[in-house]
Short mmCIF file of C-alpha atoms in Angstrom, two decimals:
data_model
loop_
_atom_site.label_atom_id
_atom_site.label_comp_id
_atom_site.label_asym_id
_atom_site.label_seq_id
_atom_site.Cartn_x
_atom_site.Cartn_y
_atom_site.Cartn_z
CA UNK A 1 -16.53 11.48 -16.13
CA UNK A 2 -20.44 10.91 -15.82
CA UNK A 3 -21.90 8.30 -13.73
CA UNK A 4 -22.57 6.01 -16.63
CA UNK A 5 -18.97 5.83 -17.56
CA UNK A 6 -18.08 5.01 -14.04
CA UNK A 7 -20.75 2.21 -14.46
CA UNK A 8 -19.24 1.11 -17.36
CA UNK A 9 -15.42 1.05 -16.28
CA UNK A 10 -16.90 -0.96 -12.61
CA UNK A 11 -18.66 -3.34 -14.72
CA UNK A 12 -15.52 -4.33 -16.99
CA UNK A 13 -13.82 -4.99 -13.68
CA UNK A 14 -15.95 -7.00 -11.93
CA UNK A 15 -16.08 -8.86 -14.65
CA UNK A 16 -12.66 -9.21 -15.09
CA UNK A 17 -12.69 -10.55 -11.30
CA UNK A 18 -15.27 -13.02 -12.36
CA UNK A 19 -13.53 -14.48 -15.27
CA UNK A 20 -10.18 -13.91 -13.32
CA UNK A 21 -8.33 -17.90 -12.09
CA UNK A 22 -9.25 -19.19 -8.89
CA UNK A 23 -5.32 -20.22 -8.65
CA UNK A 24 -4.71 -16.95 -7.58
CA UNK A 25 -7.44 -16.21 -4.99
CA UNK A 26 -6.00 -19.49 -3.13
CA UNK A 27 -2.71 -17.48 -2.19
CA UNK A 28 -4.44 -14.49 -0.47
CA UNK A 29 -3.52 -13.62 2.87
CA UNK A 30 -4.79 -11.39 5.69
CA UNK A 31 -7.17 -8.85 4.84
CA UNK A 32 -8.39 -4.85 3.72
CA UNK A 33 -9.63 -2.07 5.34
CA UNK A 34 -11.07 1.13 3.70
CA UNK A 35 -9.70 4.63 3.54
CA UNK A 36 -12.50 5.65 5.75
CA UNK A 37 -10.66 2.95 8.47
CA UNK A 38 -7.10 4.21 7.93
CA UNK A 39 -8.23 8.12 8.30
CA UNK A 40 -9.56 7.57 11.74
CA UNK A 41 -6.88 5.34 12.73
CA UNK A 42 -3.89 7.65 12.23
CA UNK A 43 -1.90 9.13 15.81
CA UNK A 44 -4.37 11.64 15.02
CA UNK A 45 -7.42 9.90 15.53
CA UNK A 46 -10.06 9.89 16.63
CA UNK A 47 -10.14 5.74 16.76
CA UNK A 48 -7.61 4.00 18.60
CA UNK A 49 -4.33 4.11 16.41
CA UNK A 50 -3.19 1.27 14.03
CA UNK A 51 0.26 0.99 14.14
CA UNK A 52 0.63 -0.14 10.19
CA UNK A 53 0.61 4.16 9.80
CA UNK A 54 4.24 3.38 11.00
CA UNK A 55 5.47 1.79 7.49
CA UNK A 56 4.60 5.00 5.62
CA UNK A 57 3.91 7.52 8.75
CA UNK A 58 1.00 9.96 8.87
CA UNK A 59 3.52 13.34 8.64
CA UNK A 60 5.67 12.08 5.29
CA UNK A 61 5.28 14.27 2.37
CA UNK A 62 3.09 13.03 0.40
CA UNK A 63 4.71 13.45 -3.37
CA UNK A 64 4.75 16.55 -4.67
CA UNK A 65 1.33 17.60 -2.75
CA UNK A 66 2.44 20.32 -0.70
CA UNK A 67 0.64 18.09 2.28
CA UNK A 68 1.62 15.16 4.32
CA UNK A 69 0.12 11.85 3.73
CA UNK A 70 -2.50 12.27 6.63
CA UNK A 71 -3.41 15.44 5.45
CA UNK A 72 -4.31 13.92 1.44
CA UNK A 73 -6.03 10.99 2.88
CA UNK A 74 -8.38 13.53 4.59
CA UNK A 75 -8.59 16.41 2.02
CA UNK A 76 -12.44 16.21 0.17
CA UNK A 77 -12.12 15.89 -3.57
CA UNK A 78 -13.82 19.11 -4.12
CA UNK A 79 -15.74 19.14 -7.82
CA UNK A 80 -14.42 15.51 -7.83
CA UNK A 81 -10.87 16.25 -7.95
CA UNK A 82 -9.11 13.16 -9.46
CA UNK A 83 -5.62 13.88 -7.54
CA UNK A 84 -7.42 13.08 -4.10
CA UNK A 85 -10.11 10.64 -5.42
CA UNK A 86 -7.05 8.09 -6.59
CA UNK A 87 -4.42 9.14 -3.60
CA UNK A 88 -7.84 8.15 -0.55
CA UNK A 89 -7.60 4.94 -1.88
CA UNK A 90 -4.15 4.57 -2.95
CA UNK A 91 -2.95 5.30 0.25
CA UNK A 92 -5.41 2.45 1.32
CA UNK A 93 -3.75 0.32 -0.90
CA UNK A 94 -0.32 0.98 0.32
CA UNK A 95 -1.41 0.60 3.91
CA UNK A 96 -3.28 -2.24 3.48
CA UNK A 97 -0.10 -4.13 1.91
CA UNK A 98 2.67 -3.02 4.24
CA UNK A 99 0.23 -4.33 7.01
CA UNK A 100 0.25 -7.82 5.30
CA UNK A 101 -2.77 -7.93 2.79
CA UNK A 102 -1.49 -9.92 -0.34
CA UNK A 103 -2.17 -7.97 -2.92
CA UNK A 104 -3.82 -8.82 -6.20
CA UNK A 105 -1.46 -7.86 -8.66
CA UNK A 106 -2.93 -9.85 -11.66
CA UNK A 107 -6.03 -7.52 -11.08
CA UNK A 108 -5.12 -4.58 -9.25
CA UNK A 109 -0.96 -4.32 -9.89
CA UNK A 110 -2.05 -1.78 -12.58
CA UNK A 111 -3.62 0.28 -11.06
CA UNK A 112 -1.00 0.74 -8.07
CA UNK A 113 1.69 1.08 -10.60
CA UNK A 114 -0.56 3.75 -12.20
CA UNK A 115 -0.97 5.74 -9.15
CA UNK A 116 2.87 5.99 -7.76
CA UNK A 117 3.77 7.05 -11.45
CA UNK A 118 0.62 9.45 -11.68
CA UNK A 119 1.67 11.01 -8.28
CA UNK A 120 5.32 11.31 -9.47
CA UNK A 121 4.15 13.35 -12.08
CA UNK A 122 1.10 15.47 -11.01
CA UNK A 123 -0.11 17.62 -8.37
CA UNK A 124 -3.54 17.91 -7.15
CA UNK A 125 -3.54 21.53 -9.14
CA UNK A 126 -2.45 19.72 -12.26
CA UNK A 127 -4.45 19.89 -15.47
CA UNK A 128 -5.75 16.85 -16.64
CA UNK A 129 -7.57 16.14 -19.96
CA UNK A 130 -10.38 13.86 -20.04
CA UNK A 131 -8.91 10.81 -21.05
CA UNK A 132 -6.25 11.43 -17.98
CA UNK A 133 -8.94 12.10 -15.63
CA UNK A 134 -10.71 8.70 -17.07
CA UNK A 135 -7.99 7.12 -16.23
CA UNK A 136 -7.74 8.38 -12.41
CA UNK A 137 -10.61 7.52 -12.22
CA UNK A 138 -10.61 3.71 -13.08
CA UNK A 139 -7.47 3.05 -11.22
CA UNK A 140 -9.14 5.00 -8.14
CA UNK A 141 -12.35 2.36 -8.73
CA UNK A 142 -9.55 -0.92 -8.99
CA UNK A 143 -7.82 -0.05 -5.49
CA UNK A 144 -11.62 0.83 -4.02
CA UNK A 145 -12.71 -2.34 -4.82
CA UNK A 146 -9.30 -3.91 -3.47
CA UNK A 147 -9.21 -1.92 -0.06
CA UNK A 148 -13.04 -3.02 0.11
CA UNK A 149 -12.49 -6.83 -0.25
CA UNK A 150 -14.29 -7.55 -3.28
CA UNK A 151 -11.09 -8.66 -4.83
CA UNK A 152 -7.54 -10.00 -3.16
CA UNK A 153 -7.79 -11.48 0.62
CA UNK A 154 -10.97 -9.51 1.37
CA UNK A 155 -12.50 -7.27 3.95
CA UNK A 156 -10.69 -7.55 7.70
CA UNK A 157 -13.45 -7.65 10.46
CA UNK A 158 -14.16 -4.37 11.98
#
């Protein structure tokens, strides 16, 4: 996907949070932190551990991967692999709900549903055609915005 398709796809959701009922933001709770937090913050460090790794723990398989959860969450998306690109912020996602951030499902539910069935299905060496890889893509840019606070209970104080 080019940059100006990524553009585009951010755009429509943004705007969809713009447009989206205020109704909803009122029940938020608690708040997100990025991928880049919950790397760092695993028993392997290097930050001081979070103990929210404990709902989903750092050593579980993650899917069919071949690798544990902490190992996908820090594995580069070399040429832009899709696989890792939606599982860093999926795992995010995950992390960020089991640790008590209500969860936007009007905007974001999607997305999450997306990824666990993607993941199910697909390995990081899978094949995808360009529509799939759109796809990936958009539901990786949902749960980014999500674990970044621009939509749901927003971004948790560092």
């Amino acid at each position: 996907m080019n940059k100006k398709c990524l553009i585009i796809i951010i755009m429509a959701i943004a705007s969809a949070i713009c447009f989206s009922s205020t109704a909803a933001l009122a029940m938020d709770y608690g708040c997100t932190l990025t991928p880049g937090y919950w790397k760092t913050h695993s028993k392997y460090g290097p930050a001081p551990y979070d103990d929210c790794w404990t709902s989903i723990g750092e050593d579980r398989a993650f899917y069919s991967s071949g690798q544990t959860v902490y190992e996908v969450i820090n594995t580069p998306p070399k040429g832009g692999n899709a696989y890792y690109i939606l599982s860093f912020q999926y795992i995010a996602a995950v992390l960020n709900q089991n640790c008590g951030a209500s969860f936007p499902w009007e905007l974001a539910g999607e997305a999450l549903i997306f990824a666990d069935t993607f993941f199910s299905t697909h390995t990081p060496d899978s094949p995808l055609t360009m529509a799939e890889r759109a796809a990936v893509i958009a539901a990786a840019a949902k749960l980014a915005i999500y674990n970044s606070g621009l939509i749901g209970p927003g971004h948790c104080d560092d």
